[in-house]
Amino acid sequence: MVGLVLVSHSARLAEGVTELARQLGGEAPIEPAGGLPEGGLGTSIELIEQAVRSADRGAGVVILADLGSAVLTVKLLLDDAADLPGPVVLADAPLVEGAVSAAVAAAAGADLDAVRAAAEEARDFRKL
């Protein structure tokens, strides 16, 4: 099953979105990676890498990130960490809607490309 990692500048935000996605996404492995190791706002390449390793079940991992520097931190990890498990990709998707859509797709057994596509299609969801 494809795993998910949700990256935010805020640990509480990453944990909250993870909780929501887990409740709606069933069995999908979802891990938060928010804030700095010592607390406070920011992003940590080490926390993201730990979350990727924890979410990996052998079918790859899709990462979603909240804001610009979180995206940059994920890109640094993907560029520099040759020893990450399986394929790991960054989705260009909204964090909340993308996480829920990706979790549902992953729980249904979708492959890595389909899970990323589900996350990215969420940016087109209208609320009104």
PDB file of N, CA, C and O in Angstrom, residues 74-82:
ATOM      1  N   VAL A  74      11.257  19.443   1.387  1.00  0.00           N
ATOM      2  CA  VAL A  74      10.978  18.127   0.803  1.00  0.00           C
ATOM      3  C   VAL A  74      11.836  17.915  -0.437  1.00  0.00           C
ATOM      4  O   VAL A  74      12.431  16.839  -0.627  1.00  0.00           O
ATOM      5  N   LYS A  75      11.941  18.931  -1.290  1.00  0.00           N
ATOM      6  CA  LYS A  75      12.760  18.805  -2.498  1.00  0.00           C
ATOM      7  C   LYS A  75      14.223  18.542  -2.149  1.00  0.00           C
ATOM      8  O   LYS A  75      14.897  17.743  -2.817  1.00  0.00           O
ATOM      9  N   LEU A  76      14.732  19.198  -1.112  1.00  0.00           N
ATOM     10  CA  LEU A  76      16.103  18.931  -0.666  1.00  0.00           C
ATOM     11  C   LEU A  76      16.263  17.475  -0.251  1.00  0.00           C
ATOM     12  O   LEU A  76      17.247  16.826  -0.602  1.00  0.00           O
ATOM     13  N   LEU A  77      15.296  16.972   0.493  1.00  0.00           N
ATOM     14  CA  LEU A  77      15.347  15.576   0.918  1.00  0.00           C
ATOM     15  C   LEU A  77      15.355  14.648  -0.291  1.00  0.00           C
ATOM     16  O   LEU A  77      16.165  13.723  -0.375  1.00  0.00           O
ATOM     17  N   LEU A  78      14.472  14.892  -1.232  1.00  0.00           N
ATOM     18  CA  LEU A  78      14.372  14.024  -2.401  1.00  0.00           C
ATOM     19  C   LEU A  78      15.624  14.096  -3.277  1.00  0.00           C
ATOM     20  O   LEU A  78      16.022  13.098  -3.887  1.00  0.00           O
ATOM     21  N   ASP A  79      16.260  15.260  -3.320  1.00  0.00           N
ATOM     22  CA  ASP A  79      17.479  15.419  -4.116  1.00  0.00           C
ATOM     23  C   ASP A  79      18.703  14.792  -3.455  1.00  0.00           C
ATOM     24  O   ASP A  79      19.602  14.313  -4.148  1.00  0.00           O
ATOM     25  N   ASP A  80      18.734  14.793  -2.124  1.00  0.00           N
ATOM     26  CA  ASP A  80      19.951  14.399  -1.411  1.00  0.00           C
ATOM     27  C   ASP A  80      19.911  13.029  -0.744  1.00  0.00           C
ATOM     28  O   ASP A  80      20.950  12.510  -0.370  1.00  0.00           O
ATOM     29  N   ALA A  81      18.756  12.453  -0.572  1.00  0.00           N
ATOM     30  CA  ALA A  81      18.655  11.205   0.197  1.00  0.00           C
ATOM     31  C   ALA A  81      18.482  10.010  -0.740  1.00  0.00           C
ATOM     32  O   ALA A  81      17.377   9.578  -1.014  1.00  0.00           O
ATOM     33  N   ALA A  82      19.597   9.498  -1.213  1.00  0.00           N
ATOM     34  CA  ALA A  82      19.566   8.364  -2.141  1.00  0.00           C
ATOM     35  C   ALA A  82      19.137   7.071  -1.450  1.00  0.00           C
ATOM     36  O   ALA A  82      18.746   6.115  -2.107  1.00  0.00           O
TER      37      ALA A  82
END
